[in-house]
Coordinates of C-alpha atoms in Angstrom, one line a residue:
X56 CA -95.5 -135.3 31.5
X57 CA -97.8 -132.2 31.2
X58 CA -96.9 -129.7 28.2
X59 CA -94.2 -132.2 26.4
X60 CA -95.4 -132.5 22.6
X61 CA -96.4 -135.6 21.2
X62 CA -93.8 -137.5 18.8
X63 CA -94.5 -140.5 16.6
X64 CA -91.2 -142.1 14.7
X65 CA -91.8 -143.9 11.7
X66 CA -90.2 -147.0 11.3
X67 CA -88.4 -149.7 14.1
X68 CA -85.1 -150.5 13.0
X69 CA -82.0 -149.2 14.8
X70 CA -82.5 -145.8 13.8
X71 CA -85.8 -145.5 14.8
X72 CA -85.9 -147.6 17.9
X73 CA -82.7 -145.5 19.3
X74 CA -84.4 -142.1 18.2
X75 CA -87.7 -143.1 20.2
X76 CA -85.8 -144.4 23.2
X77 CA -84.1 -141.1 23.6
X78 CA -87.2 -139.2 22.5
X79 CA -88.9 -140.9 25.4
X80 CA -85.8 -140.3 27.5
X81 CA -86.4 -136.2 27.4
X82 CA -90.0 -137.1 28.7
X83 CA -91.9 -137.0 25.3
X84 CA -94.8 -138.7 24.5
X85 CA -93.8 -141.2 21.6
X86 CA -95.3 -143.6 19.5
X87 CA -93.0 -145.9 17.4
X88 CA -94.9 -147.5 14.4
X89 CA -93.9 -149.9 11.3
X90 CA -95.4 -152.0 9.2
X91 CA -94.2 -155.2 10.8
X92 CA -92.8 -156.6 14.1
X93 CA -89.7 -154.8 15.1
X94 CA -86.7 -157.1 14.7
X95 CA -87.9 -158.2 11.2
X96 CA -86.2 -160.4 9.0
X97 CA -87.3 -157.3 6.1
X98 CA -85.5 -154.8 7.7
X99 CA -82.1 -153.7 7.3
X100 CA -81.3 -153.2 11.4
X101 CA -82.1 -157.4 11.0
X102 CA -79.3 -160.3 10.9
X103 CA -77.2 -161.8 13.4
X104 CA -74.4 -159.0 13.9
X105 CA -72.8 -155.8 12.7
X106 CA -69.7 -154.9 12.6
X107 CA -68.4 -151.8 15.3
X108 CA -65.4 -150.3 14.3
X109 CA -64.0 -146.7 14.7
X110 CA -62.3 -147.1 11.2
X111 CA -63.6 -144.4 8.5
X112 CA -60.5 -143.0 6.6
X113 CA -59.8 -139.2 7.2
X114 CA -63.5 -138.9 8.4
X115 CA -63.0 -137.5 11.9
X116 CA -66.9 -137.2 12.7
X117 CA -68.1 -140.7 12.5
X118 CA -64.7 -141.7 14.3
X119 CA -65.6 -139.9 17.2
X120 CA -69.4 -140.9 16.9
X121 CA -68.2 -144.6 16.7
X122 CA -65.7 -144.2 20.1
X123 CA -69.1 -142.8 21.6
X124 CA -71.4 -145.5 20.5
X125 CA -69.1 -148.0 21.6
X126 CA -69.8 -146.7 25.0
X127 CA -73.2 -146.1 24.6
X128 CA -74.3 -149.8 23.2
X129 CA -71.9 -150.9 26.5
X130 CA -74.7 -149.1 29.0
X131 CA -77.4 -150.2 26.9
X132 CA -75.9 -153.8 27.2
X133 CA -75.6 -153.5 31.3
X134 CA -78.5 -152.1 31.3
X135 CA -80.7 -154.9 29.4
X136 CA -79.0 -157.1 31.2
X137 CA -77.9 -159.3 27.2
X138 CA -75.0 -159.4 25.4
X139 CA -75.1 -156.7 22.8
X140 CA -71.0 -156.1 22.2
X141 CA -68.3 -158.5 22.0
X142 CA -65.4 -156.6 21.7
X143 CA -63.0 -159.3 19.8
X144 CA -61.3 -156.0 17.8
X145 CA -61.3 -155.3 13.8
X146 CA -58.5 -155.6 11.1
X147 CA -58.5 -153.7 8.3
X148 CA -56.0 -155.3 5.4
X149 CA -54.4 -152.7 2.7
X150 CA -53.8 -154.0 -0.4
X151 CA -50.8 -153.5 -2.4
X152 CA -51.8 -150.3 -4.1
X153 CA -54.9 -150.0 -2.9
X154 CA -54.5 -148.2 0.6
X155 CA -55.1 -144.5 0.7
X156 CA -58.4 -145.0 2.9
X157 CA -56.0 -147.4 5.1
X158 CA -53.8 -144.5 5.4
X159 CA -56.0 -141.7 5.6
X160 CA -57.7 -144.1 8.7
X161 CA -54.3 -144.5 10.6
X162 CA -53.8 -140.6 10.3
X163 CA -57.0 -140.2 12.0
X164 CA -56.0 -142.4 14.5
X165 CA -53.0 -140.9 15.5
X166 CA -54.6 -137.4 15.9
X167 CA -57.7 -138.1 17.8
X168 CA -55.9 -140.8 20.2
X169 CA -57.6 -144.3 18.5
X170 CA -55.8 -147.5 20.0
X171 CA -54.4 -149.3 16.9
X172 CA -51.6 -151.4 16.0
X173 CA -49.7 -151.3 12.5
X174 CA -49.0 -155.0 11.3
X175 CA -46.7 -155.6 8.1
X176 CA -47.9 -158.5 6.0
X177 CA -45.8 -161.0 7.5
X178 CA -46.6 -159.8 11.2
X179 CA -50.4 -160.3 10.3
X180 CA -50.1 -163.6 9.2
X181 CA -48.4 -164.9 12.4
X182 CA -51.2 -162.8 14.4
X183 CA -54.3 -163.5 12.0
X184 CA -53.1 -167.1 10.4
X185 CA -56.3 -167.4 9.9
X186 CA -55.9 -164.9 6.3
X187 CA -53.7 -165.2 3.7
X188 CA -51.9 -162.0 3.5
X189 CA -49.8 -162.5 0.6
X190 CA -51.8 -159.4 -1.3
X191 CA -51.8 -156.8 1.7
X192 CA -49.2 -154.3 2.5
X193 CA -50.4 -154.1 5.7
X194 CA -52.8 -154.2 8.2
X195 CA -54.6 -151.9 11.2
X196 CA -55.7 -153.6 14.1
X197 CA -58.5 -151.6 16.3
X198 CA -58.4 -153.8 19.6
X199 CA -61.5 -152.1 20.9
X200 CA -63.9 -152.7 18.3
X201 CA -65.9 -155.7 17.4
X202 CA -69.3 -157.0 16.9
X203 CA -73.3 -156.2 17.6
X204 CA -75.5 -158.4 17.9
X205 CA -77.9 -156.5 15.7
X206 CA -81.2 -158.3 16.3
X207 CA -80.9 -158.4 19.6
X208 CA -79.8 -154.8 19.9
X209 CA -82.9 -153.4 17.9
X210 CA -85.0 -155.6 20.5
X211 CA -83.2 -154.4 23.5
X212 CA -83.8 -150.8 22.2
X213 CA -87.5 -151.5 21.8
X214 CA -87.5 -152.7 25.4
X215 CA -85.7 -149.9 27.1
X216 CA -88.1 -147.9 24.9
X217 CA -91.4 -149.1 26.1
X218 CA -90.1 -149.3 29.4
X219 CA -89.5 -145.4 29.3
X220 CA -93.5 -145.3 28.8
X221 CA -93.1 -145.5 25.0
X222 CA -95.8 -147.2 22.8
X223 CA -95.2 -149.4 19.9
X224 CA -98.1 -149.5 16.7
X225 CA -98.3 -151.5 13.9
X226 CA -99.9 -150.2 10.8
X227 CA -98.6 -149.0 7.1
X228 CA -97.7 -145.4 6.7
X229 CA -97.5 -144.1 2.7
X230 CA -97.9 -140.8 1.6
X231 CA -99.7 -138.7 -0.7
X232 CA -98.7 -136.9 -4.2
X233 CA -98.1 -133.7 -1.7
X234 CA -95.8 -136.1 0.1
X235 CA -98.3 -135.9 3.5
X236 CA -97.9 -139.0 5.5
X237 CA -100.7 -141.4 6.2
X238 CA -101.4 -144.4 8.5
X239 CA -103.9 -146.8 7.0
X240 CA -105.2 -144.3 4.3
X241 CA -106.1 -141.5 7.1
X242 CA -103.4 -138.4 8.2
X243 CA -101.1 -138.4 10.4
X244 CA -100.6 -135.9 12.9
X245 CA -98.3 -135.3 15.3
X246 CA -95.7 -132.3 16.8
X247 CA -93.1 -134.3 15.8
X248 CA -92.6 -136.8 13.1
X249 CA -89.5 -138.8 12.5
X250 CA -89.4 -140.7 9.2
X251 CA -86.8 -143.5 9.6
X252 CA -87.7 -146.3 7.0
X253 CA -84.4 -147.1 5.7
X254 CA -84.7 -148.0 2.4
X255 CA -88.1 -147.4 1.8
X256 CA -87.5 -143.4 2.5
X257 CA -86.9 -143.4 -1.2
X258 CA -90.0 -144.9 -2.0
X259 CA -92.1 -142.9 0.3
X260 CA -90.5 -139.6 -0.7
X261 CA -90.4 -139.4 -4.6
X262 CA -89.6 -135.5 -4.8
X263 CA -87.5 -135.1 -1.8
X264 CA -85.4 -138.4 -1.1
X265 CA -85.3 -140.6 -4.3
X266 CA -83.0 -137.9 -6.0
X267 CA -80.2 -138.5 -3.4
X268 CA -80.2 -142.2 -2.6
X269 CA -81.0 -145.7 -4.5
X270 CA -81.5 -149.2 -2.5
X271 CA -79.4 -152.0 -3.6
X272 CA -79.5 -155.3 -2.1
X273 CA -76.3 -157.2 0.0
X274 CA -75.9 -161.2 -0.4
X275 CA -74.3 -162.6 3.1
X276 CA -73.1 -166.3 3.5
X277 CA -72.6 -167.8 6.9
X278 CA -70.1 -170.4 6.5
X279 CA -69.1 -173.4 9.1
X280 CA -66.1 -173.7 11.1
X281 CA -63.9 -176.5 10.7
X282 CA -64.7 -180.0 12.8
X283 CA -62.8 -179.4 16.0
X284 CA -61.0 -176.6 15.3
X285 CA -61.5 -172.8 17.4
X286 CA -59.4 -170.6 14.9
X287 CA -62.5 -169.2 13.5
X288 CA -64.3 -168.1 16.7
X289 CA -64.6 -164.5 18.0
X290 CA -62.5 -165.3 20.8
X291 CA -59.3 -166.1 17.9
X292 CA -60.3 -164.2 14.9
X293 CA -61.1 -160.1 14.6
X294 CA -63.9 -158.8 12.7
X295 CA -62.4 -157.5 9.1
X296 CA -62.4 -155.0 5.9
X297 CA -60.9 -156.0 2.7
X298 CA -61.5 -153.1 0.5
X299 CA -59.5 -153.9 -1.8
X300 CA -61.7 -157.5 -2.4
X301 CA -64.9 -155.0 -1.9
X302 CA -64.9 -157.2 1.1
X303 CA -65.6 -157.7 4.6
X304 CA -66.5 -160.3 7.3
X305 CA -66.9 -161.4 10.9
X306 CA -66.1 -164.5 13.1
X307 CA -68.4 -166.6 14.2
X308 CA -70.6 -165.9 16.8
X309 CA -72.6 -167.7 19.2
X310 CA -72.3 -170.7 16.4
X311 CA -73.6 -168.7 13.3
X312 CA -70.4 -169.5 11.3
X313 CA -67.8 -167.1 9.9
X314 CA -70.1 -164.0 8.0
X315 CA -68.4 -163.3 4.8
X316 CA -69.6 -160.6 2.5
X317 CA -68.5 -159.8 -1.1
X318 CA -69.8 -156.3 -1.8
X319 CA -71.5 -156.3 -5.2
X320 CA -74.5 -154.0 -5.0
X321 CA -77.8 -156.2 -6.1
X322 CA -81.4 -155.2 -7.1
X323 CA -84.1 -155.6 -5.2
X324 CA -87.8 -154.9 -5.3
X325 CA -88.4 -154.0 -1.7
X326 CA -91.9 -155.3 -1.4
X327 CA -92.0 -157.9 -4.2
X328 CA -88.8 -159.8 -3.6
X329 CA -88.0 -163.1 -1.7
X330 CA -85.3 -162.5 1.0
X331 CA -83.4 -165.2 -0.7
X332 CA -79.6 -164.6 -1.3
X333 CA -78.2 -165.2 -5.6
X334 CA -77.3 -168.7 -6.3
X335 CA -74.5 -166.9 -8.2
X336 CA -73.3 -165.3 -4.9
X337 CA -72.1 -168.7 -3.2
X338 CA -69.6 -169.0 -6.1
X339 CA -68.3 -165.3 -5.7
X340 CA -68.0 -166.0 -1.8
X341 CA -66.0 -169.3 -2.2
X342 CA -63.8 -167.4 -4.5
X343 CA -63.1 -164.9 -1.7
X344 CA -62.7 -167.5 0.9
X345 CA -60.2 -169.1 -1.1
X346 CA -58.5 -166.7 -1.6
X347 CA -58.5 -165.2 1.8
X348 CA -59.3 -167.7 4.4
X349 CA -57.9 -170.9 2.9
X350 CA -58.7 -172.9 6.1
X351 CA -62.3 -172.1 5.3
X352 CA -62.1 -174.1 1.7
X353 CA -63.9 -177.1 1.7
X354 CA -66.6 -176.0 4.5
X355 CA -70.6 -175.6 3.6
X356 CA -72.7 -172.8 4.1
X357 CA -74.6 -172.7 7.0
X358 CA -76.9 -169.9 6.4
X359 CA -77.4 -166.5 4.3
X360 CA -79.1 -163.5 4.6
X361 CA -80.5 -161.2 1.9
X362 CA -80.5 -157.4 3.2
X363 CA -80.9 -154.0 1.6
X364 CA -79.2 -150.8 2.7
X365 CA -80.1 -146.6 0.8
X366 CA -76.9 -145.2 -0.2
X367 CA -76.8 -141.8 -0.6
X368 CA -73.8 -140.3 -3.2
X369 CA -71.6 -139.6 -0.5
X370 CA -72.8 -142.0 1.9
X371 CA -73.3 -139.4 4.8
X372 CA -76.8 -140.0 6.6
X373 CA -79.6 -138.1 6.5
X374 CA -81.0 -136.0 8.9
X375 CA -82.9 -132.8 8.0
X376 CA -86.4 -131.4 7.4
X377 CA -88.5 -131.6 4.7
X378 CA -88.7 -129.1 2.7
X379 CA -92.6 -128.7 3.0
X380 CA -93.9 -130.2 5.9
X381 CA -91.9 -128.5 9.0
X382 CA -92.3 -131.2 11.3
X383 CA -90.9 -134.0 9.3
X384 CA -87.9 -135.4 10.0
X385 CA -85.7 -137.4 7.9
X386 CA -83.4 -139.7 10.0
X387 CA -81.6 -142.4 7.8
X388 CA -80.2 -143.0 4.6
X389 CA -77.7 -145.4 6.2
X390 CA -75.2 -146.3 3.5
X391 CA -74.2 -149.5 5.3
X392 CA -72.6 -148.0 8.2
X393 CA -75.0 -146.7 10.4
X394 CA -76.1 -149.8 12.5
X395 CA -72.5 -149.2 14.8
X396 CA -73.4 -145.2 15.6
X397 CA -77.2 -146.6 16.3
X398 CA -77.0 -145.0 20.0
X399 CA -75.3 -142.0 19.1
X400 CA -77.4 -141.6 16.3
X401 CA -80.7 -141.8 17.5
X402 CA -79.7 -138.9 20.1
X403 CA -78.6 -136.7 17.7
X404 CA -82.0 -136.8 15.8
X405 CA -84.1 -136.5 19.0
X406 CA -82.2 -133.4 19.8
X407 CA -82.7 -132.1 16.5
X408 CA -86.0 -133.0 16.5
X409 CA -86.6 -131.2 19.6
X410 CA -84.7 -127.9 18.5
X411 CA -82.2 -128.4 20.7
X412 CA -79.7 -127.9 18.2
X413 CA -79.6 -127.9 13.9
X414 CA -78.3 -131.4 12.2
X415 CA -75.1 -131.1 10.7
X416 CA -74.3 -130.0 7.6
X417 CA -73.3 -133.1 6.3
X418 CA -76.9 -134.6 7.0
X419 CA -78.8 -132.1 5.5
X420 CA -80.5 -132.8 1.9
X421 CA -79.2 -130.5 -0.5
X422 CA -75.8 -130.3 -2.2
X423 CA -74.8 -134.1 -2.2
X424 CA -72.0 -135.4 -4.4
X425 CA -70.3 -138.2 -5.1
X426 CA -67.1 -138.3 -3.2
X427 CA -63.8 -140.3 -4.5
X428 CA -63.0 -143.4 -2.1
X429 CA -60.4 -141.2 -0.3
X430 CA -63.0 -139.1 0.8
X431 CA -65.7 -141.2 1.6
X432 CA -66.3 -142.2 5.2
X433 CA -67.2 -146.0 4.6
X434 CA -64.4 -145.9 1.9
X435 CA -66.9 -146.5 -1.3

């Protein structure tokens, strides 16, 4: 379209794939580029699915965001024509002393209108027999929330993207000490430039991002169902957070097997490392799982995945300028819980992008702090 600026986004995960779409949406002239295929089993927008939920304590932003994006991935799903959302709900289980997030979430609920359901301990175990709820309080139920299917979303994206006239590059963008981006050694040059790299943001930005984030890795069993036995699939069991385990998990899927996660932050060496999970991690898991899903005990793993998420200090994205190069744009820094606002997200940063409106406060660079778990949207 004559007169629209030319826009090149850095990096194809969800982020970036959603902030081209919409970029090409609004009639701009968009390039998406990264260093491998988009989909990637390197990236952190890669696996099998993600869990959707509208549950983030007191934080009424990302709530709302998330009761948007649950719409959004639904149009993006009818669109495609695939399966991107199965809506099979998510239970969040308090444990006994451990559930002002839980509270501070159900508060939320009730003011911004949230469908939810308040289970004791005994009521969840006759709902959700599939857990052993004799540490909980209680639980939430959200009914309308559920699971992506994260690969295929990012690939749906990338579809819908070049379908909107969009072009897709491969090649290796780094910077210099002045923190100039390059593809292939030479400068690149653009109107716009959206940096969404995930975790290696850090990496690529010494001065400006490094300071307010650090990459740590995330060990993910799959584990198999019983012989004969449907308790474990989507269509009996909910998605669910055990923060009180550092804990969370989804049903299986399609026939993955039942995702478990046990939340102890790893290293990783982003371009050294195998994407191999810890040996020392299937022992942690089974301990979980026997202590939670005792029907699981006994079962083998199936499959893993090894992923990496930035964190910032209070795990709010990122979305801002840099400080030197006026039309950079940092979009990212997802703390684990971006994958779900993915839709939402990537509109937000072509708007800002565009001047069509500032970011948010809560995105921008400076004056980051640690927040206490009460505070904290994803409850860390």
């Amino acid at each position: 379209m004559p007169g629209k600026s030319e826009a090149i986004v850095v990096g194809a995960g969800v982020a970036g794939v959603m902030t081209a779409l919409e970029l090409a949406r609004r009639g701009e002239r968009v390039t998406l580029i990264d260093r491998w295929e988009p989909g990637h089993s390197r990236a952190s927008s890669t696996d099998y699915n993600r869990i959707i939920r509208a549950i983030h304590g007191r934080d009424e932003f990302y709530t709302r965001w998330v009761r948007e994006a649950r719409l959004r991935w639904m149009e993006l799903q009818a669109e495609i024509g695939q399966t991107l959302y199965y809506e099979c709900g998510a239970l969040i289980l308090a444990t006994r002393g451990h559930c002002h997030w839980e509270d501070a979430t159900a508060e939320t609920f009730d003011k911004l209108g949230v469908p939810y359901y308040r289970f004791s301990a005994e009521e969840t175990a006759l709902r959700f027999p599939q857990f052993d709820t004799s540490s909980i309080a209680y639980s939430l139920y959200e009914p309308e929330a559920g699971m992506i299917m994260a690969h295929r979303g990012v690939r749906a994206g990338l579809e819908l993207f070049q379908r909107a006239g969009g072009t897709v590059a491969r090649g290796h963008v780094t910077t210099d000490a002045h923190e100039r981006l390059h593809l292939d050694g030479k400068p690149l040059e653009a109107d716009l430039i959206v940096v969404a790299s995930g975790p290696w943001m850090g990496e690529m930005f010494p001065r400006t991002i490094k300071p307010i984030s650090t990459v740590v890795g995330v060990n993910v069993l799959y584990t198999s169902t019983p012989d004969g036995s449907t308790a474990f699939d989507m269509a009996n069991m909910p998605c669910w957070i055990d923060h009180g385990e550092g804990s969370f998990g989804l049903p299986s899927s399609e026939g993955c097997g039942v995702k478990a996660a046990v939340v102890i932050p790893d290293k990783i060496d982003l371009d050294n490392d195998e994407r191999l999970i810890r040996r020392e991690t299937l022992s942690r898991t089974r301990r979980y799982i026997q202590k939670r899903l005792p029907g699981l005990v006994g079962e083998r793993v199936v499959d893993s995945k090894f992923n990496q998420i930035i964190l910032t200090p209070d795990t709010h994205f990122i979305v801002d300028w840099h400080p030197e190069h006026s039309n950079v744009l940092f979009a990212g820094g997802c703390s684990g819980h971006l994958y779900k606002h993915g839709p939402v997200f990537g509109d937000f940063v072509a708007g800002v992008g565009l001047k069509e409106y500032g970011t948010a406060d809560r995105f921008r660079i400076a004056g980051r702090r640690k927040l206490s778990p009460a505070e904290s949207p994803s409850g860390r």
